[in-house]
């Protein structure tokens, strides 16, 4: 059905016949004179609402719209519903769509303008402009009815045009959506198949076929991500081999270190025992040295006392020697007395011989005295000899005692030196015992640390063996991927991101395109 046929159908349904159109034309002079004021009030109302004010850029824009509205109302009351009128109304409806003016504001605006025009028509009757009252009521009713029908018809045509444009846009959007869905389905299928191959471990996979232009970046990102992932897996494969070699070397070194640490721990344990024994021995040596120092001090005291005794003995022998000289002198006097007595006895015998018999008794006495004198002289000589020998021996004894005193003084001095040396040895032994005690403590601590190190090395060895198993498993897992040809000099472009980021971006794009409503 043509647009004009649809218009005739509407007018027939509304009974908007020639009579109504004639009544509408009769109102044209009044409406032409009143439309400007009605539109001024309408646009004043438009300015008070943000939702309507924002549809006009400035006052000039609003003034142009007001002039266009006045011209359109003039065409409405002409009641000339030609194709030109229909095209103008459709243009207005399309303009409202492009300006995003909702029907509610359009209908409200017509209500405001119609209100002012109806008031003007009623006011014209009240002023008695119609001569016949009965006729004026009928004309007023015909005029208002025709005006109302014209207003609703114009709104119907404009809103129908508005809805038609909206329907066209919806159909266009729907068509675009169907095409986009087809392209999206094709892209999702191609990328999904590539992701399935990627999930199966094929890192040489690519998105097969050409995708729509809007999905071209998805294909590029996916293939860049797969290339980066393949390169990363090659690096992982190479690193896994290096890790296995390194782990094997670490395991061997750890085992060797474990053995050496155990040997070191055993050696330190033996060293600790030996140092402890040495500390005990040095302590005993220090104790013995202190005892020797005490004994040497006692010996020094005894030597000093012996020196005093020898000195007194030498003095006593010197006195004996002096007394021996006096005894020799006395013996000399006794020998001289015996010699004189012998001479006297000899003289007495001579005289007794001269006296004869009367002198015999005297001669006997003289003889006895002479014999006694001789024995006294002999005894004195023997005593003198003994005294001389004794004096000689006493002199030798004095010399020996002097030498003994000198020797004892030397012994005393040497014993004093020995005492000092023994004291120094005792002090040094005590210091060594203290130092060895500290060394023993340090060795004991070192032994404990070594024991802990041995335990840690043992655990490290176990961890290394576990790491070796994990490295082998990693190599096996990496070996399960099909990497294709090795990329030569792979350098990411500015668009490329790390592999994991590109994979996430590709999945996000696929998910975004697959969401309903796109």
Short mmCIF file of C-alpha atoms in Angstrom, two decimals:
data_model
loop_
_atom_site.label_atom_id
_atom_site.label_comp_id
_atom_site.label_asym_id
_atom_site.label_seq_id
_atom_site.Cartn_x
_atom_site.Cartn_y
_atom_site.Cartn_z
CA UNK A 1 0.00 0.00 0.00
CA UNK A 2 1.35 3.40 -0.97
CA UNK A 3 1.91 6.21 1.52
CA UNK A 4 -0.96 8.26 0.05
CA UNK A 5 -3.32 5.26 0.23
CA UNK A 6 -2.41 4.79 3.88
CA UNK A 7 -3.14 8.49 4.47
CA UNK A 8 -6.58 8.18 2.82
CA UNK A 9 -7.27 5.13 4.99
CA UNK A 10 -6.42 7.06 8.16
CA UNK A 11 -8.55 10.05 7.13
CA UNK A 12 -11.49 7.78 6.28
CA UNK A 13 -11.27 6.07 9.65
CA UNK A 14 -11.17 9.46 11.41
CA UNK A 15 -14.05 10.72 9.18
CA UNK A 16 -11.78 13.57 8.21
CA UNK A 17 -13.82 14.37 5.12
CA UNK A 18 -14.07 17.41 2.89
CA UNK A 19 -16.47 19.13 5.30
CA UNK A 20 -13.91 18.82 8.12
CA UNK A 21 -11.17 20.04 5.83
CA UNK A 22 -13.31 23.06 4.85
CA UNK A 23 -13.89 23.85 8.53
CA UNK A 24 -10.14 23.58 9.11
CA UNK A 25 -9.35 25.95 6.24
CA UNK A 26 -11.79 28.46 7.77
CA UNK A 27 -9.53 28.60 10.85
CA UNK A 28 -6.35 29.30 8.84
CA UNK A 29 -6.41 33.13 9.22
CA UNK A 30 -6.89 32.80 12.98
CA UNK A 31 -4.25 30.09 13.38
CA UNK A 32 -1.74 31.97 11.22
CA UNK A 33 -2.17 34.97 13.51
CA UNK A 34 -2.00 32.96 16.75
CA UNK A 35 0.63 30.32 15.94
CA UNK A 36 3.60 32.55 16.69
CA UNK A 37 2.41 33.25 20.25
CA UNK A 38 1.59 29.58 20.80
CA UNK A 39 5.05 28.53 19.61
CA UNK A 40 6.70 31.17 21.81
CA UNK A 41 5.01 29.66 24.87
CA UNK A 42 5.93 26.16 23.70
CA UNK A 43 9.64 26.96 23.33
CA UNK A 44 9.62 28.79 26.66
CA UNK A 45 8.44 25.51 28.16
CA UNK A 46 11.18 23.67 26.23
CA UNK A 47 13.82 25.87 27.86
CA UNK A 48 12.67 24.93 31.37
CA UNK A 49 13.29 21.17 30.94
CA UNK A 50 16.90 19.91 30.64
CA UNK A 51 15.73 16.89 28.61
CA UNK A 52 14.30 19.16 25.87
CA UNK A 53 16.67 22.13 26.17
CA UNK A 54 19.68 19.93 25.45
CA UNK A 55 18.26 19.01 22.00
CA UNK A 56 18.97 22.56 20.75
CA UNK A 57 22.49 23.85 20.46
CA UNK A 58 21.72 27.55 20.99
CA UNK A 59 18.98 30.20 20.62
CA UNK A 60 19.57 30.50 16.87
CA UNK A 61 18.98 26.78 16.47
CA UNK A 62 15.78 27.05 18.51
CA UNK A 63 14.61 30.11 16.49
CA UNK A 64 15.09 28.18 13.24
CA UNK A 65 13.07 25.28 14.63
CA UNK A 66 10.32 27.74 15.66
CA UNK A 67 10.11 29.18 12.12
CA UNK A 68 9.92 25.68 10.64
CA UNK A 69 7.12 24.80 13.08
CA UNK A 70 5.13 27.92 12.10
CA UNK A 71 5.41 27.02 8.41
CA UNK A 72 4.34 23.45 9.11
CA UNK A 73 1.26 24.55 11.07
CA UNK A 74 0.33 26.81 8.18
CA UNK A 75 0.43 23.76 5.87
CA UNK A 76 -1.65 21.75 8.36
CA UNK A 77 -4.55 24.25 8.35
CA UNK A 78 -4.43 24.43 4.54
CA UNK A 79 -5.80 20.85 4.66
CA UNK A 80 -3.75 20.01 1.58
CA UNK A 81 -2.77 16.41 2.27
CA UNK A 82 -0.71 15.82 -0.84
CA UNK A 83 2.43 13.71 -1.26
CA UNK A 84 4.46 16.81 -0.45
CA UNK A 85 2.76 17.07 2.94
CA UNK A 86 3.36 13.39 3.61
CA UNK A 87 7.08 13.73 2.72
CA UNK A 88 7.38 16.78 5.02
CA UNK A 89 5.80 14.91 7.92
CA UNK A 90 8.02 11.87 7.33
CA UNK A 91 11.04 14.19 7.24
CA UNK A 92 9.98 15.64 10.59
CA UNK A 93 9.69 12.13 12.06
CA UNK A 94 13.15 11.18 10.77
CA UNK A 95 14.57 14.44 12.12
CA UNK A 96 13.20 13.56 15.56
CA UNK A 97 14.91 10.16 15.34
CA UNK A 98 18.27 11.70 14.43
CA UNK A 99 17.86 14.38 17.14
CA UNK A 100 16.90 11.64 19.62
CA UNK A 101 13.65 13.41 20.56
CA UNK A 102 11.39 10.85 22.21
CA UNK A 103 7.66 10.74 21.22
CA UNK A 104 6.65 11.82 24.73
CA UNK A 105 8.18 15.28 24.19
CA UNK A 106 6.77 15.50 20.65
CA UNK A 107 3.24 14.66 21.81
CA UNK A 108 3.56 17.01 24.80
CA UNK A 109 4.63 19.84 22.49
CA UNK A 110 1.60 19.28 20.21
CA UNK A 111 -0.64 19.32 23.29
CA UNK A 112 0.75 22.71 24.35
CA UNK A 113 0.39 24.26 20.87
CA UNK A 114 -3.09 22.75 20.36
CA UNK A 115 -4.12 24.12 23.75
CA UNK A 116 -3.22 27.68 22.73
CA UNK A 117 -4.93 27.33 19.34
CA UNK A 118 -8.12 25.88 20.87
CA UNK A 119 -8.18 28.74 23.39
CA UNK A 120 -7.84 31.20 20.53
CA UNK A 121 -10.74 29.63 18.59
CA UNK A 122 -12.96 29.61 21.69
CA UNK A 123 -12.00 33.18 22.46
CA UNK A 124 -12.99 34.18 18.93
CA UNK A 125 -16.52 32.79 19.50
CA UNK A 126 -16.76 34.52 22.88
CA UNK A 127 -16.07 37.85 21.22
CA UNK A 128 -19.15 37.31 18.98
CA UNK A 129 -17.34 36.94 15.79
CA UNK A 130 -19.97 34.43 14.67
CA UNK A 131 -23.31 36.25 13.83
CA UNK A 132 -25.73 33.33 14.24
CA UNK A 133 -25.39 31.72 17.65
CA UNK A 134 -26.70 28.34 16.61
CA UNK A 135 -24.59 28.37 13.52
CA UNK A 136 -21.57 29.63 15.48
CA UNK A 137 -21.79 26.69 17.89
CA UNK A 138 -21.89 24.25 15.02
CA UNK A 139 -19.03 26.03 13.26
CA UNK A 140 -17.03 26.08 16.51
CA UNK A 141 -17.60 22.37 16.98
CA UNK A 142 -16.68 21.67 13.37
CA UNK A 143 -13.60 23.86 13.62
CA UNK A 144 -12.33 22.35 16.88
CA UNK A 145 -13.12 18.84 15.64
CA UNK A 146 -11.26 19.46 12.39
CA UNK A 147 -8.32 21.04 14.25
CA UNK A 148 -8.17 18.11 16.66
CA UNK A 149 -8.27 15.56 13.85
CA UNK A 150 -5.61 17.46 11.92
CA UNK A 151 -3.36 17.58 15.00
CA UNK A 152 -3.77 13.87 15.71
CA UNK A 153 -3.33 12.98 12.05
CA UNK A 154 -0.12 14.98 11.85
CA UNK A 155 1.15 13.35 15.06
CA UNK A 156 0.15 9.93 13.73
CA UNK A 157 2.07 10.46 10.50
CA UNK A 158 5.14 11.88 12.28
CA UNK A 159 5.21 9.15 14.95
CA UNK A 160 4.61 6.46 12.32
CA UNK A 161 7.57 7.88 10.40
CA UNK A 162 9.54 7.92 13.67
CA UNK A 163 8.64 4.28 14.34
CA UNK A 164 9.32 3.34 10.74
CA UNK A 165 12.81 4.80 10.94
CA UNK A 166 13.36 3.05 14.25
CA UNK A 167 12.17 -0.20 12.69
CA UNK A 168 14.49 0.29 9.74
CA UNK A 169 17.37 0.93 12.08
CA UNK A 170 16.46 -2.11 14.14
CA UNK A 171 16.28 -4.22 11.01
CA UNK A 172 19.61 -2.84 9.86
CA UNK A 173 21.11 -3.54 13.26
CA UNK A 174 19.57 -7.01 13.23
CA UNK A 175 20.97 -7.67 9.77
CA UNK A 176 24.37 -6.45 10.89
CA UNK A 177 24.04 -8.57 14.01
CA UNK A 178 23.28 -11.68 11.97
CA UNK A 179 26.22 -11.01 9.70
CA UNK A 180 28.39 -10.31 12.74
CA UNK A 181 27.15 -13.51 14.37
CA UNK A 182 28.04 -15.46 11.26
CA UNK A 183 31.47 -13.88 11.15
CA UNK A 184 31.79 -14.38 14.89
CA UNK A 185 30.73 -18.02 14.63
CA UNK A 186 33.27 -18.54 11.87
CA UNK A 187 35.99 -16.81 13.92
CA UNK A 188 35.06 -18.65 17.13
CA UNK A 189 35.04 -21.96 15.27
CA UNK A 190 38.43 -21.32 13.65
CA UNK A 191 39.98 -20.06 16.89
CA UNK A 192 38.30 -22.85 18.88
CA UNK A 193 39.75 -25.49 16.57
CA UNK A 194 43.15 -23.85 16.87
CA UNK A 195 42.78 -23.74 20.67
CA UNK A 196 41.83 -27.42 20.66
CA UNK A 197 44.99 -28.25 18.73
CA UNK A 198 46.92 -26.01 21.11
CA UNK A 199 45.37 -27.79 24.10
CA UNK A 200 46.48 -31.09 22.53
CA UNK A 201 50.06 -29.81 22.64
CA UNK A 202 50.47 -28.62 19.04
CA UNK A 203 52.33 -25.32 19.38
CA UNK A 204 52.81 -25.11 15.61
CA UNK A 205 49.08 -24.63 15.06
CA UNK A 206 47.66 -21.60 13.28
CA UNK A 207 44.14 -20.21 12.75
CA UNK A 208 43.04 -21.71 9.44
CA UNK A 209 41.25 -19.65 6.81
CA UNK A 210 40.64 -15.92 6.51
CA UNK A 211 38.60 -14.23 9.21
CA UNK A 212 36.47 -11.12 8.95
CA UNK A 213 38.43 -7.85 9.20
CA UNK A 214 37.20 -7.19 12.75
CA UNK A 215 38.64 -10.57 13.79
CA UNK A 216 41.92 -10.16 11.98
CA UNK A 217 43.62 -8.74 15.08
CA UNK A 218 42.34 -11.76 17.05
CA UNK A 219 43.98 -14.10 14.54
CA UNK A 220 47.21 -12.10 14.61
CA UNK A 221 47.23 -11.98 18.41
CA UNK A 222 46.51 -15.72 18.64
CA UNK A 223 49.28 -16.64 16.23
CA UNK A 224 51.71 -14.26 17.92
CA UNK A 225 50.75 -15.76 21.27
CA UNK A 226 51.28 -19.30 19.97
CA UNK A 227 54.61 -18.29 18.41
CA UNK A 228 55.71 -16.66 21.63
CA UNK A 229 54.48 -19.69 23.60
CA UNK A 230 56.34 -22.05 21.26
CA UNK A 231 59.49 -19.98 21.63
CA UNK A 232 58.99 -19.95 25.39
CA UNK A 233 58.54 -23.73 25.38
CA UNK A 234 61.73 -24.10 23.34
CA UNK A 235 63.48 -21.99 25.95
CA UNK A 236 61.87 -24.12 28.66
CA UNK A 237 62.98 -27.27 26.84
CA UNK A 238 66.52 -25.93 26.60
CA UNK A 239 66.41 -24.73 30.21
CA UNK A 240 64.98 -28.08 31.34
CA UNK A 241 67.94 -29.84 29.74
CA UNK A 242 70.28 -27.41 31.45
CA UNK A 243 68.42 -27.90 34.71
CA UNK A 244 68.75 -31.67 34.42
CA UNK A 245 72.48 -31.38 33.76
CA UNK A 246 72.86 -28.88 36.57
CA UNK A 247 70.77 -30.96 38.94
CA UNK A 248 72.82 -34.07 38.11
CA UNK A 249 76.02 -32.15 38.81
CA UNK A 250 74.52 -30.70 42.00
CA UNK A 251 73.41 -34.18 43.05
CA UNK A 252 76.91 -35.58 42.54
CA UNK A 253 78.44 -32.61 44.34
CA UNK A 254 75.87 -32.93 47.13
CA UNK A 255 76.65 -36.63 47.56
CA UNK A 256 80.38 -35.90 47.59
CA UNK A 257 79.79 -33.02 50.02
CA UNK A 258 77.68 -35.31 52.19
CA UNK A 259 80.47 -37.89 52.34
CA UNK A 260 83.08 -35.23 53.04
CA UNK A 261 80.89 -33.65 55.69
CA UNK A 262 80.39 -37.01 57.38
CA UNK A 263 84.16 -37.61 57.30
CA UNK A 264 84.75 -34.12 58.62
CA UNK A 265 82.21 -34.70 61.37
CA UNK A 266 83.95 -37.95 62.35
CA UNK A 267 87.37 -36.26 62.25
CA UNK A 268 86.10 -33.36 64.33
CA UNK A 269 84.63 -35.79 66.81
CA UNK A 270 88.02 -37.51 67.13
CA UNK A 271 89.73 -34.11 67.31
CA UNK A 272 87.35 -33.03 70.05
CA UNK A 273 88.18 -36.19 72.03
CA UNK A 274 91.93 -35.67 71.47
CA UNK A 275 91.73 -32.01 72.45
CA UNK A 276 89.78 -32.97 75.54
CA UNK A 277 92.48 -35.51 76.47
CA UNK A 278 95.19 -32.94 75.72
CA UNK A 279 93.36 -30.40 77.86
CA UNK A 280 93.23 -32.91 80.71
CA UNK A 281 96.94 -33.75 80.27
CA UNK A 282 97.95 -30.08 80.16
CA UNK A 283 95.85 -29.47 83.25
CA UNK A 284 97.66 -32.29 85.03
CA UNK A 285 100.99 -30.89 83.78
CA UNK A 286 100.09 -27.49 85.15
CA UNK A 287 99.17 -29.07 88.47
CA UNK A 288 102.44 -31.06 88.52
CA UNK A 289 104.38 -27.93 87.59
CA UNK A 290 102.80 -26.11 90.52
CA UNK A 291 103.77 -29.00 92.81
CA UNK A 292 107.34 -28.98 91.41
CA UNK A 293 107.45 -25.23 91.94
CA UNK A 294 106.43 -25.81 95.56
CA UNK A 295 109.10 -28.52 95.99
CA UNK A 296 111.75 -26.33 94.34
CA UNK A 297 110.79 -23.49 96.66
CA UNK A 298 111.23 -25.84 99.60
CA UNK A 299 114.59 -27.03 98.18
CA UNK A 300 115.68 -23.43 97.75
CA UNK A 301 114.76 -22.76 101.36
CA UNK A 302 116.67 -25.86 102.50
CA UNK A 303 119.68 -24.90 100.36
CA UNK A 304 119.63 -21.43 101.88
CA UNK A 305 119.43 -22.93 105.37
CA UNK A 306 122.24 -25.41 104.52
CA UNK A 307 124.34 -22.49 103.37
CA UNK A 308 123.84 -20.84 106.71
CA UNK A 309 124.81 -24.07 108.49
CA UNK A 310 127.92 -24.47 106.32
CA UNK A 311 128.84 -20.86 107.04
CA UNK A 312 128.54 -21.49 110.74
CA UNK A 313 130.53 -24.74 110.36
CA UNK A 314 133.26 -22.85 108.50
CA UNK A 315 133.35 -20.28 111.26
CA UNK A 316 133.55 -23.08 113.88
CA UNK A 317 136.42 -24.77 111.98
CA UNK A 318 138.19 -21.44 111.71
CA UNK A 319 137.91 -21.14 115.46
CA UNK A 320 139.16 -24.76 115.82
CA UNK A 321 142.09 -23.91 113.58
CA UNK A 322 142.85 -20.87 115.72
CA UNK A 323 142.54 -22.94 118.89
CA UNK A 324 144.82 -25.60 117.32
CA UNK A 325 147.48 -22.92 116.92
CA UNK A 326 147.07 -22.05 120.56
CA UNK A 327 147.27 -25.76 121.45
CA UNK A 328 150.51 -25.98 119.39
CA UNK A 329 151.88 -23.08 121.32
CA UNK A 330 150.89 -24.75 124.58
CA UNK A 331 152.41 -28.02 123.36
CA UNK A 332 155.56 -26.11 122.50
CA UNK A 333 155.66 -24.78 125.98
CA UNK A 334 155.05 -28.33 127.32
CA UNK A 335 157.84 -29.64 125.08
CA UNK A 336 160.11 -26.86 126.30
CA UNK A 337 159.16 -27.65 129.88
CA UNK A 338 159.85 -31.34 129.25
CA UNK A 339 163.22 -30.43 127.72
CA UNK A 340 164.07 -28.25 130.70
CA UNK A 341 162.79 -30.95 133.05
CA UNK A 342 164.97 -33.49 131.24
CA UNK A 343 167.94 -31.19 131.59
CA UNK A 344 167.14 -30.70 135.24
CA UNK A 345 166.75 -34.46 135.70
CA UNK A 346 170.07 -34.97 133.90
CA UNK A 347 171.71 -32.42 136.12
CA UNK A 348 170.05 -33.99 139.16
CA UNK A 349 171.45 -37.40 138.17
CA UNK A 350 174.89 -35.95 137.76
CA UNK A 351 174.63 -34.40 141.13
CA UNK A 352 173.23 -37.61 142.65
CA UNK A 353 176.15 -39.49 141.20
CA UNK A 354 178.43 -37.06 142.76
CA UNK A 355 176.65 -37.51 146.08
CA UNK A 356 177.17 -41.18 146.01
CA UNK A 357 175.00 -43.39 148.07
CA UNK A 358 173.22 -40.55 149.63
CA UNK A 359 172.18 -39.37 146.33
CA UNK A 360 170.91 -42.70 144.98
CA UNK A 361 167.34 -42.09 145.95
CA UNK A 362 167.48 -38.71 144.41
CA UNK A 363 169.05 -40.24 141.34
CA UNK A 364 166.13 -42.66 141.05
CA UNK A 365 163.73 -39.79 141.33
CA UNK A 366 165.73 -37.84 138.85
CA UNK A 367 165.69 -40.85 136.56
CA UNK A 368 161.91 -41.12 136.88
CA UNK A 369 161.51 -37.44 136.33
CA UNK A 370 163.73 -37.66 133.29
CA UNK A 371 161.71 -40.61 132.02
CA UNK A 372 158.50 -38.72 132.71
CA UNK A 373 159.90 -35.66 130.96
CA UNK A 374 160.86 -37.76 127.98
CA UNK A 375 157.42 -39.34 127.90
CA UNK A 376 155.86 -35.90 128.22
CA UNK A 377 158.05 -34.65 125.39
CA UNK A 378 157.17 -37.69 123.31
CA UNK A 379 153.48 -37.27 124.11
CA UNK A 380 153.69 -33.58 123.36
CA UNK A 381 155.46 -34.36 120.08
CA UNK A 382 152.77 -36.90 119.18
CA UNK A 383 150.03 -34.50 120.20
CA UNK A 384 151.74 -31.79 118.22
CA UNK A 385 151.91 -34.07 115.25
CA UNK A 386 148.24 -34.94 115.70
CA UNK A 387 147.37 -31.29 116.23
CA UNK A 388 149.38 -30.36 113.15
CA UNK A 389 147.63 -33.06 111.13
CA UNK A 390 144.31 -32.02 112.63
CA UNK A 391 145.08 -28.37 111.81
CA UNK A 392 145.94 -29.38 108.28
CA UNK A 393 142.72 -31.37 108.04
CA UNK A 394 140.78 -28.53 109.66
CA UNK A 395 142.30 -26.16 107.10
CA UNK A 396 141.27 -28.53 104.37
CA UNK A 397 137.88 -28.81 106.04
CA UNK A 398 137.64 -25.03 106.17
CA UNK A 399 138.50 -24.91 102.49
CA UNK A 400 136.00 -27.66 101.72
CA UNK A 401 133.35 -26.00 103.86
CA UNK A 402 134.02 -22.72 102.06
CA UNK A 403 133.75 -24.48 98.74
CA UNK A 404 130.60 -26.19 100.02
CA UNK A 405 129.19 -22.80 101.02
CA UNK A 406 130.01 -21.42 97.59
CA UNK A 407 128.43 -24.49 96.01
CA UNK A 408 125.35 -24.15 98.22
CA UNK A 409 125.08 -20.46 97.32
CA UNK A 410 125.33 -21.42 93.64
CA UNK A 411 122.76 -24.15 94.23
CA UNK A 412 120.52 -21.62 95.96
CA UNK A 413 120.82 -19.22 93.06
CA UNK A 414 120.22 -21.98 90.52
CA UNK A 415 117.33 -23.34 92.55
CA UNK A 416 115.89 -19.80 92.55
CA UNK A 417 116.26 -19.66 88.76
CA UNK A 418 114.71 -23.12 88.50
CA UNK A 419 111.90 -21.95 90.76
CA UNK A 420 111.27 -18.98 88.46
CA UNK A 421 111.36 -21.24 85.40
CA UNK A 422 109.06 -23.76 87.05
CA UNK A 423 106.68 -20.95 88.04
CA UNK A 424 106.75 -19.68 84.45
CA UNK A 425 106.14 -23.23 83.21
CA UNK A 426 103.26 -23.61 85.66
CA UNK A 427 101.73 -20.27 84.59
CA UNK A 428 102.20 -21.14 80.91
CA UNK A 429 100.70 -24.59 81.49
CA UNK A 430 97.72 -22.97 83.24
CA UNK A 431 97.27 -20.56 80.34
CA UNK A 432 97.60 -23.43 77.89
CA UNK A 433 95.05 -25.40 79.89
CA UNK A 434 92.65 -22.43 79.75
CA UNK A 435 93.29 -21.91 76.03
CA UNK A 436 92.88 -25.61 75.36
CA UNK A 437 89.62 -25.51 77.31
CA UNK A 438 88.42 -22.74 75.00
CA UNK A 439 89.69 -24.66 71.98
CA UNK A 440 87.89 -27.72 73.29
CA UNK A 441 84.65 -25.71 73.59
CA UNK A 442 85.13 -24.28 70.09
CA UNK A 443 85.87 -27.72 68.66
CA UNK A 444 82.80 -29.09 70.44
CA UNK A 445 80.65 -26.31 68.97
CA UNK A 446 82.25 -26.86 65.56
CA UNK A 447 81.50 -30.55 65.91
CA UNK A 448 77.86 -29.76 66.69
CA UNK A 449 77.66 -27.34 63.73
CA UNK A 450 79.26 -29.93 61.49
CA UNK A 451 76.75 -32.53 62.66
CA UNK A 452 73.91 -30.12 61.82
CA UNK A 453 75.57 -29.32 58.48
CA UNK A 454 75.78 -33.03 57.78
CA UNK A 455 72.06 -33.36 58.48
CA UNK A 456 71.31 -30.35 56.26
CA UNK A 457 73.50 -31.73 53.48
CA UNK A 458 71.63 -35.02 53.78
CA UNK A 459 68.31 -33.21 53.42
CA UNK A 460 69.75 -31.16 50.52
CA UNK A 461 70.80 -34.38 48.83
CA UNK A 462 67.28 -35.77 49.22
CA UNK A 463 65.82 -32.50 47.86
CA UNK A 464 68.27 -32.64 44.94
CA UNK A 465 67.16 -36.16 44.11
CA UNK A 466 63.53 -34.98 44.22
CA UNK A 467 64.46 -32.00 42.01
CA UNK A 468 66.15 -34.38 39.58
CA UNK A 469 62.89 -36.35 39.32
CA UNK A 470 60.91 -33.12 38.82
CA UNK A 471 63.37 -31.92 36.14
CA UNK A 472 63.04 -35.23 34.30
CA UNK A 473 59.25 -34.96 34.51
CA UNK A 474 59.43 -31.37 33.20
CA UNK A 475 61.56 -32.50 30.26
CA UNK A 476 59.08 -35.28 29.51
CA UNK A 477 56.15 -32.88 29.68
CA UNK A 478 57.88 -30.32 27.43
CA UNK A 479 58.78 -33.12 25.04
CA UNK A 480 55.07 -33.86 24.64
CA UNK A 481 54.56 -30.51 22.83
CA UNK A 482 54.92 -30.29 19.05
CA UNK A 483 56.95 -27.14 18.58
CA UNK A 484 57.37 -27.22 14.79
CA UNK A 485 60.39 -25.54 13.19
CA UNK A 486 62.61 -23.58 15.51
CA UNK A 487 62.14 -19.84 15.06
CA UNK A 488 65.27 -18.06 13.92
CA UNK A 489 66.03 -14.83 15.72
CA UNK A 490 62.52 -14.41 17.13
CA UNK A 491 62.05 -10.81 18.17
CA UNK A 492 58.64 -9.64 19.54
CA UNK A 493 57.13 -6.61 17.80
CA UNK A 494 55.63 -3.68 19.64
CA UNK A 495 52.19 -5.31 19.41
CA UNK A 496 53.47 -8.56 20.88
CA UNK A 497 53.23 -9.29 24.55
CA UNK A 498 54.59 -12.16 26.64
CA UNK A 499 53.04 -15.49 25.71
CA UNK A 500 50.79 -15.84 28.70
CA UNK A 501 49.44 -12.29 28.23
CA UNK A 502 48.70 -12.94 24.55
CA UNK A 503 46.89 -16.20 25.32
CA UNK A 504 44.77 -14.45 27.95
CA UNK A 505 44.05 -11.61 25.49
CA UNK A 506 43.01 -14.07 22.78
CA UNK A 507 40.68 -15.91 25.14
CA UNK A 508 39.22 -12.62 26.34
CA UNK A 509 38.56 -11.51 22.76
CA UNK A 510 36.87 -14.81 21.89
CA UNK A 511 34.74 -14.60 25.04
CA UNK A 512 33.82 -10.97 24.27
CA UNK A 513 32.80 -11.75 20.70
CA UNK A 514 30.81 -14.77 21.88
CA UNK A 515 28.73 -12.77 24.36
CA UNK A 516 25.07 -12.27 23.29
CA UNK A 517 23.98 -8.81 22.16
CA UNK A 518 27.08 -7.99 20.15
#
